[in-house]
């Protein structure tokens, strides 16, 4: 076989692959924040696009010679588009695309402003190699250099496949040495992309998706035995004084968009960012060690945690992927206790598949954009301004039968944090991050909106008869803004330990007329604990529920919370990115110190995922659980 003549026949293919390869690596380095710790990791990152590209573009060798060039362009475009979509998605979500996210098309349509903010003109450069290819091929055609219409010999094809295989095996081998069990631990997408590359990652994701469809088909409920045993050990006695304190009262839950704990009590140019919440906290139970546990489903994931005490999924938004599963959500459970349930949120009802999911959760009504008067004057960014939203919601609230469980979802403090000048009550920050700079005035605005809302509840006589629970849904400032964040917090840098600490969101439980003994509660906790806490406050025993959380007021709650990416927090340690940190100092420490909790962290997520993927609650009748027995042992 003449290597030269083979190359002459195949040069357009190699040119396309090499350009795509280099381009992908440049995008890795410029658009994604992939942490590289060694030369070996850099090498893996560098070669990983190649292992996919050689195989994928190798397909062009299987078609008739004439169809090869058009197919090269088509594949080149598909690959570039995948890269482009990831770059745009990563810019905000700090994460890579997955199949379920792609199917959230109804969300894409609503993204409007945010999407255009996220796309940069320079992103088009991602397609530049296709233009170069076109120019080169056009010139080559004119100069009659395109001899690739000649058929390839069998041997030539075989050596191409051999080369592609060797590169893939080397890639996978190095990845396996670097990170054993890479493909079985799936919730760390950055690790996957770093090792097998963004394209192979998408193929892997497709396989995962098929697996999850099969999981439901094959589940028969027998998986419950092991899960039940685990859950039984988590059951804790509710707090005697607070159990039933909200009995027959209205429960008003407010999900505060993108509100992280670091703004509480803080100032900007000497002005408080959350003056109202700071005061409200003094008269409430405030949890200052409370974490969001959301994944790709953002707000909807926090709603999932709130109403089910199950974890959202490691990939995609569970509201989308498993919107028609059988659940035992709070809205459904409280029906038997005479409660009416609803959600108020001035956005399209299909966003996050809410209209479907709310039915599965048992909500009686969803007041969505059509129930509000939304016009240009009273809107900004994602839609109706929070103040207007709360104001208009008062009448809707009054129209409901009591007692009710109503969830409000605010919107103004959403990326890209737009606000009219007259609504800005504090200055923007000054840093290299426009996002962080604009974040503070919108947080301040929502704080003001909540202040008005609470006042309106008082005016209308609703307040005394209600319990008000506020929580932050998820982070607003991603790790892409670490430099500016470090500047704001007065730190040299944001370490992985700090990043976990920044996942804290405020949780405030306000019980009118109740004298709060200890108003700041620093137990390690998360959104998973909301459901049992709320049910116990309502006097509805939550012991026999399939749930992963614990009542936050329980005296002996285990100080442990796992985040959706597998990081976990105990009262002494923080574990993230395969490192164990001492909480008191933030310094890395021996992995062995975190070891005792690793199994628990893994089980929590695995068992919860099993329930969701297998749709296991369809096999559970609500009695088949031994919570009471455990309670007796507890006493
Ligand atoms: C959309 C709102 C914001 O209705 O809940 O969603 P998010 O982007 O924060 O998940
Ligand atoms: Mn949100």
mmCIF file of N, CA, C and O in Angstrom, residues 322-386:
data_model
loop_
_atom_site.group_PDB
_atom_site.id
_atom_site.type_symbol
_atom_site.label_atom_id
_atom_site.label_comp_id
_atom_site.label_asym_id
_atom_site.label_seq_id
_atom_site.Cartn_x
_atom_site.Cartn_y
_atom_site.Cartn_z
ATOM 1 N N UNK A 322 -39.443 12.783 33.801
ATOM 2 C CA UNK A 322 -40.341 11.863 34.512
ATOM 3 C C UNK A 322 -41.577 12.596 35.032
ATOM 4 O O UNK A 322 -42.007 12.387 36.166
ATOM 5 N N UNK A 323 -42.120 13.443 34.151
ATOM 6 C CA UNK A 323 -43.258 14.268 34.530
ATOM 7 C C UNK A 323 -44.546 13.492 34.759
ATOM 8 O O UNK A 323 -45.473 13.996 35.399
ATOM 9 N N UNK A 324 -44.622 12.294 34.239
ATOM 10 C CA UNK A 324 -45.883 11.555 34.393
ATOM 11 C C UNK A 324 -45.737 10.366 35.345
ATOM 12 O O UNK A 324 -46.625 9.526 35.437
ATOM 13 N N UNK A 325 -44.624 10.315 36.059
ATOM 14 C CA UNK A 325 -44.461 9.266 37.080
ATOM 15 C C UNK A 325 -45.551 9.358 38.147
ATOM 16 O O UNK A 325 -46.223 10.381 38.270
ATOM 17 N N UNK A 326 -45.626 8.329 38.957
ATOM 18 C CA UNK A 326 -46.485 8.360 40.140
ATOM 19 C C UNK A 326 -45.685 9.003 41.284
ATOM 20 O O UNK A 326 -44.556 8.589 41.550
ATOM 21 N N UNK A 327 -46.247 10.042 41.913
ATOM 22 C CA UNK A 327 -45.562 10.670 43.051
ATOM 23 C C UNK A 327 -46.488 10.703 44.253
ATOM 24 O O UNK A 327 -47.696 10.500 44.124
ATOM 25 N N UNK A 328 -45.905 11.000 45.396
ATOM 26 C CA UNK A 328 -46.729 11.243 46.586
ATOM 27 C C UNK A 328 -46.373 12.612 47.118
ATOM 28 O O UNK A 328 -45.848 12.761 48.218
ATOM 29 N N UNK A 329 -46.619 13.603 46.274
ATOM 30 C CA UNK A 329 -46.240 14.984 46.595
ATOM 31 C C UNK A 329 -47.073 15.557 47.729
ATOM 32 O O UNK A 329 -48.192 15.103 47.997
ATOM 33 N N UNK A 330 -46.517 16.573 48.371
ATOM 34 C CA UNK A 330 -47.232 17.255 49.460
ATOM 35 C C UNK A 330 -48.658 17.651 49.047
ATOM 36 O O UNK A 330 -49.606 17.380 49.796
ATOM 37 N N UNK A 331 -48.854 18.263 47.862
ATOM 38 C CA UNK A 331 -50.217 18.685 47.501
ATOM 39 C C UNK A 331 -51.220 17.528 47.553
ATOM 40 O O UNK A 331 -52.357 17.708 47.992
ATOM 41 N N UNK A 332 -50.777 16.363 47.130
ATOM 42 C CA UNK A 332 -51.679 15.209 47.112
ATOM 43 C C UNK A 332 -51.963 14.712 48.534
ATOM 44 O O UNK A 332 -53.099 14.441 48.900
ATOM 45 N N UNK A 333 -50.898 14.645 49.335
ATOM 46 C CA UNK A 333 -51.031 14.109 50.697
ATOM 47 C C UNK A 333 -51.942 14.967 51.569
ATOM 48 O O UNK A 333 -52.682 14.449 52.410
ATOM 49 N N UNK A 334 -51.881 16.294 51.369
ATOM 50 C CA UNK A 334 -52.630 17.163 52.271
ATOM 51 C C UNK A 334 -54.103 17.297 51.875
ATOM 52 O O UNK A 334 -54.886 17.852 52.629
ATOM 53 N N UNK A 335 -54.458 16.765 50.717
ATOM 54 C CA UNK A 335 -55.862 16.784 50.285
ATOM 55 C C UNK A 335 -56.748 16.125 51.338
ATOM 56 O O UNK A 335 -57.799 16.635 51.691
ATOM 57 N N UNK A 336 -56.289 14.979 51.835
ATOM 58 C CA UNK A 336 -57.058 14.238 52.847
ATOM 59 C C UNK A 336 -57.228 15.025 54.134
ATOM 60 O O UNK A 336 -58.034 14.671 54.981
ATOM 61 N N UNK A 337 -56.416 16.044 54.296
ATOM 62 C CA UNK A 337 -56.505 16.836 55.522
ATOM 63 C C UNK A 337 -57.211 18.159 55.243
ATOM 64 O O UNK A 337 -57.046 19.135 55.974
ATOM 65 N N UNK A 338 -57.944 18.185 54.151
ATOM 66 C CA UNK A 338 -58.775 19.346 53.841
ATOM 67 C C UNK A 338 -58.050 20.514 53.201
ATOM 68 O O UNK A 338 -58.581 21.625 53.147
ATOM 69 N N UNK A 339 -56.862 20.295 52.722
ATOM 70 C CA UNK A 339 -56.098 21.397 52.119
ATOM 71 C C UNK A 339 -56.335 21.539 50.618
ATOM 72 O O UNK A 339 -56.475 20.556 49.894
ATOM 73 N N UNK A 340 -56.351 22.784 50.188
ATOM 74 C CA UNK A 340 -56.394 23.130 48.768
ATOM 75 C C UNK A 340 -54.969 23.532 48.396
ATOM 76 O O UNK A 340 -54.276 24.162 49.196
ATOM 77 N N UNK A 341 -54.518 23.170 47.196
ATOM 78 C CA UNK A 341 -53.127 23.496 46.866
ATOM 79 C C UNK A 341 -53.024 24.199 45.519
ATOM 80 O O UNK A 341 -53.799 23.924 44.596
ATOM 81 N N UNK A 342 -52.067 25.100 45.433
ATOM 82 C CA UNK A 342 -51.901 25.824 44.165
ATOM 83 C C UNK A 342 -50.481 26.366 44.017
ATOM 84 O O UNK A 342 -49.722 26.411 44.973
ATOM 85 N N UNK A 343 -50.190 26.770 42.772
ATOM 86 C CA UNK A 343 -48.917 27.429 42.487
ATOM 87 C C UNK A 343 -49.232 28.745 41.796
ATOM 88 O O UNK A 343 -50.136 28.810 40.964
ATOM 89 N N UNK A 344 -48.496 29.789 42.150
ATOM 90 C CA UNK A 344 -48.646 31.069 41.458
ATOM 91 C C UNK A 344 -47.305 31.437 40.834
ATOM 92 O O UNK A 344 -46.296 31.558 41.541
ATOM 93 N N UNK A 345 -47.323 31.560 39.532
ATOM 94 C CA UNK A 345 -46.079 31.871 38.828
ATOM 95 C C UNK A 345 -46.441 32.462 37.469
ATOM 96 O O UNK A 345 -47.080 31.800 36.655
ATOM 97 N N UNK A 346 -46.011 33.728 37.239
ATOM 98 C CA UNK A 346 -46.421 34.414 36.017
ATOM 99 C C UNK A 346 -45.523 34.061 34.839
ATOM 100 O O UNK A 346 -44.861 34.918 34.264
ATOM 101 N N UNK A 347 -45.512 32.795 34.487
ATOM 102 C CA UNK A 347 -44.766 32.376 33.297
ATOM 103 C C UNK A 347 -45.645 31.371 32.547
ATOM 104 O O UNK A 347 -46.641 30.873 33.083
ATOM 105 N N UNK A 348 -45.231 31.068 31.309
ATOM 106 C CA UNK A 348 -46.001 30.086 30.527
ATOM 107 C C UNK A 348 -46.133 28.797 31.306
ATOM 108 O O UNK A 348 -45.171 28.335 31.903
ATOM 109 N N UNK A 349 -47.308 28.214 31.212
ATOM 110 C CA UNK A 349 -47.534 27.041 32.058
ATOM 111 C C UNK A 349 -46.703 25.834 31.640
ATOM 112 O O UNK A 349 -46.446 24.943 32.432
ATOM 113 N N UNK A 350 -46.240 25.863 30.381
ATOM 114 C CA UNK A 350 -45.472 24.699 29.920
ATOM 115 C C UNK A 350 -43.989 24.766 30.280
ATOM 116 O O UNK A 350 -43.261 23.799 30.108
ATOM 117 N N UNK A 351 -43.566 25.936 30.767
ATOM 118 C CA UNK A 351 -42.154 26.057 31.113
ATOM 119 C C UNK A 351 -41.801 25.037 32.183
ATOM 120 O O UNK A 351 -42.500 24.877 33.166
ATOM 121 N N UNK A 352 -40.716 24.338 31.981
ATOM 122 C CA UNK A 352 -40.303 23.223 32.854
ATOM 123 C C UNK A 352 -41.376 22.130 32.917
ATOM 124 O O UNK A 352 -41.413 21.374 33.884
ATOM 125 N N UNK A 353 -42.267 22.118 31.927
ATOM 126 C CA UNK A 353 -43.286 21.063 31.891
ATOM 127 C C UNK A 353 -44.188 21.123 33.124
ATOM 128 O O UNK A 353 -44.755 20.126 33.560
ATOM 129 N N UNK A 354 -44.306 22.333 33.684
ATOM 130 C CA UNK A 354 -45.019 22.453 34.961
ATOM 131 C C UNK A 354 -46.461 21.984 34.871
ATOM 132 O O UNK A 354 -46.988 21.346 35.792
ATOM 133 N N UNK A 355 -47.120 22.342 33.756
ATOM 134 C CA UNK A 355 -48.552 21.986 33.676
ATOM 135 C C UNK A 355 -48.769 20.481 33.846
ATOM 136 O O UNK A 355 -49.712 20.049 34.492
ATOM 137 N N UNK A 356 -47.879 19.697 33.280
ATOM 138 C CA UNK A 356 -48.005 18.236 33.386
ATOM 139 C C UNK A 356 -47.577 17.764 34.779
ATOM 140 O O UNK A 356 -48.286 17.016 35.456
ATOM 141 N N UNK A 357 -46.425 18.247 35.202
ATOM 142 C CA UNK A 357 -45.879 17.786 36.476
ATOM 143 C C UNK A 357 -46.767 18.163 37.657
ATOM 144 O O UNK A 357 -46.916 17.379 38.599
ATOM 145 N N UNK A 358 -47.361 19.354 37.618
ATOM 146 C CA UNK A 358 -48.204 19.766 38.742
ATOM 147 C C UNK A 358 -49.401 18.825 38.913
ATOM 148 O O UNK A 358 -49.878 18.596 40.023
ATOM 149 N N UNK A 359 -49.872 18.296 37.795
ATOM 150 C CA UNK A 359 -50.964 17.318 37.906
ATOM 151 C C UNK A 359 -50.471 16.059 38.600
ATOM 152 O O UNK A 359 -51.142 15.500 39.469
ATOM 153 N N UNK A 360 -49.267 15.624 38.217
ATOM 154 C CA UNK A 360 -48.708 14.424 38.844
ATOM 155 C C UNK A 360 -48.482 14.631 40.335
ATOM 156 O O UNK A 360 -48.565 13.700 41.124
ATOM 157 N N UNK A 361 -48.168 15.884 40.711
ATOM 158 C CA UNK A 361 -47.914 16.157 42.124
ATOM 159 C C UNK A 361 -49.206 16.367 42.908
ATOM 160 O O UNK A 361 -49.186 16.394 44.132
ATOM 161 N N UNK A 362 -50.299 16.548 42.179
ATOM 162 C CA UNK A 362 -51.603 16.685 42.840
ATOM 163 C C UNK A 362 -52.037 18.103 43.141
ATOM 164 O O UNK A 362 -52.913 18.328 43.972
ATOM 165 N N UNK A 363 -51.442 19.085 42.489
ATOM 166 C CA UNK A 363 -51.886 20.472 42.713
ATOM 167 C C UNK A 363 -53.313 20.666 42.203
ATOM 168 O O UNK A 363 -53.670 20.155 41.134
ATOM 169 N N UNK A 364 -54.104 21.423 42.973
ATOM 170 C CA UNK A 364 -55.474 21.697 42.533
ATOM 171 C C UNK A 364 -55.511 22.743 41.430
ATOM 172 O O UNK A 364 -56.350 22.691 40.541
ATOM 173 N N UNK A 365 -54.605 23.725 41.516
ATOM 174 C CA UNK A 365 -54.650 24.773 40.494
ATOM 175 C C UNK A 365 -53.283 25.407 40.266
ATOM 176 O O UNK A 365 -52.493 25.531 41.181
ATOM 177 N N UNK A 366 -53.064 25.808 39.026
ATOM 178 C CA UNK A 366 -51.834 26.511 38.664
ATOM 179 C C UNK A 366 -52.225 27.862 38.081
ATOM 180 O O UNK A 366 -52.801 27.937 37.002
ATOM 181 N N UNK A 367 -51.949 28.935 38.840
ATOM 182 C CA UNK A 367 -52.196 30.279 38.313
ATOM 183 C C UNK A 367 -50.964 30.670 37.514
ATOM 184 O O UNK A 367 -49.898 30.897 38.101
ATOM 185 N N UNK A 368 -51.106 30.707 36.195
ATOM 186 C CA UNK A 368 -49.934 30.971 35.348
ATOM 187 C C UNK A 368 -50.094 32.300 34.622
ATOM 188 O O UNK A 368 -50.988 33.066 34.972
ATOM 189 N N UNK A 369 -49.311 32.538 33.606
ATOM 190 C CA UNK A 369 -49.262 33.876 32.992
ATOM 191 C C UNK A 369 -50.648 34.390 32.574
ATOM 192 O O UNK A 369 -50.957 35.569 32.724
ATOM 193 N N UNK A 370 -51.493 33.472 32.105
ATOM 194 C CA UNK A 370 -52.832 33.860 31.668
ATOM 195 C C UNK A 370 -53.707 34.408 32.791
ATOM 196 O O UNK A 370 -54.710 35.086 32.543
ATOM 197 N N UNK A 371 -53.356 34.140 34.022
ATOM 198 C CA UNK A 371 -54.145 34.623 35.155
ATOM 199 C C UNK A 371 -53.691 35.993 35.636
ATOM 200 O O UNK A 371 -54.266 36.554 36.565
ATOM 201 N N UNK A 372 -52.623 36.496 35.007
ATOM 202 C CA UNK A 372 -52.074 37.787 35.423
ATOM 203 C C UNK A 372 -52.195 38.789 34.283
ATOM 204 O O UNK A 372 -52.243 38.402 33.110
ATOM 205 N N UNK A 373 -52.225 40.066 34.664
ATOM 206 C CA UNK A 373 -52.213 41.072 33.623
ATOM 207 C C UNK A 373 -50.751 41.487 33.412
ATOM 208 O O UNK A 373 -50.134 42.099 34.284
ATOM 209 N N UNK A 374 -50.254 41.081 32.279
ATOM 210 C CA UNK A 374 -48.836 41.342 32.016
ATOM 211 C C UNK A 374 -48.721 42.268 30.813
ATOM 212 O O UNK A 374 -49.258 41.973 29.745
ATOM 213 N N UNK A 375 -48.084 43.413 30.984
ATOM 214 C CA UNK A 375 -47.859 44.308 29.844
ATOM 215 C C UNK A 375 -46.445 44.873 29.906
ATOM 216 O O UNK A 375 -45.689 44.535 30.825
ATOM 217 N N UNK A 376 -46.137 45.721 28.929
ATOM 218 C CA UNK A 376 -44.758 46.200 28.866
ATOM 219 C C UNK A 376 -44.331 46.982 30.102
ATOM 220 O O UNK A 376 -43.216 46.847 30.590
ATOM 221 N N UNK A 377 -45.281 47.779 30.624
ATOM 222 C CA UNK A 377 -44.932 48.631 31.775
ATOM 223 C C UNK A 377 -44.614 47.821 33.024
ATOM 224 O O UNK A 377 -43.742 48.185 33.792
ATOM 225 N N UNK A 378 -45.378 46.736 33.216
ATOM 226 C CA UNK A 378 -45.163 46.032 34.491
ATOM 227 C C UNK A 378 -44.233 44.813 34.359
ATOM 228 O O UNK A 378 -44.184 43.980 35.255
ATOM 229 N N UNK A 379 -43.512 44.759 33.241
ATOM 230 C CA UNK A 379 -42.617 43.610 33.044
ATOM 231 C C UNK A 379 -41.166 44.045 32.888
ATOM 232 O O UNK A 379 -40.873 45.164 32.496
ATOM 233 N N UNK A 380 -40.295 43.111 33.150
ATOM 234 C CA UNK A 380 -38.848 43.309 32.919
ATOM 235 C C UNK A 380 -38.238 41.920 32.793
ATOM 236 O O UNK A 380 -38.726 40.970 33.395
ATOM 237 N N UNK A 381 -37.177 41.821 32.022
ATOM 238 C CA UNK A 381 -36.466 40.540 31.924
ATOM 239 C C UNK A 381 -37.374 39.386 31.548
ATOM 240 O O UNK A 381 -37.953 39.358 30.468
ATOM 241 N N UNK A 382 -37.568 38.481 32.467
ATOM 242 C CA UNK A 382 -38.326 37.265 32.184
ATOM 243 C C UNK A 382 -39.839 37.446 32.239
ATOM 244 O O UNK A 382 -40.573 36.500 31.981
ATOM 245 N N UNK A 383 -40.299 38.640 32.639
ATOM 246 C CA UNK A 383 -41.755 38.837 32.658
ATOM 247 C C UNK A 383 -42.201 39.740 33.786
ATOM 248 O O UNK A 383 -41.471 40.673 34.168
ATOM 249 N N UNK A 384 -43.393 39.449 34.295
ATOM 250 C CA UNK A 384 -44.019 40.291 35.309
ATOM 251 C C UNK A 384 -43.041 40.558 36.459
ATOM 252 O O UNK A 384 -42.416 39.647 36.984
ATOM 253 N N UNK A 385 -42.967 41.850 36.848
ATOM 254 C CA UNK A 385 -42.069 42.194 37.958
ATOM 255 C C UNK A 385 -42.626 41.603 39.250
ATOM 256 O O UNK A 385 -43.844 41.561 39.452
ATOM 257 N N UNK A 386 -41.731 41.235 40.143
ATOM 258 C CA UNK A 386 -42.146 40.591 41.396
ATOM 259 C C UNK A 386 -43.184 41.393 42.187
ATOM 260 O O UNK A 386 -44.132 40.822 42.727
#
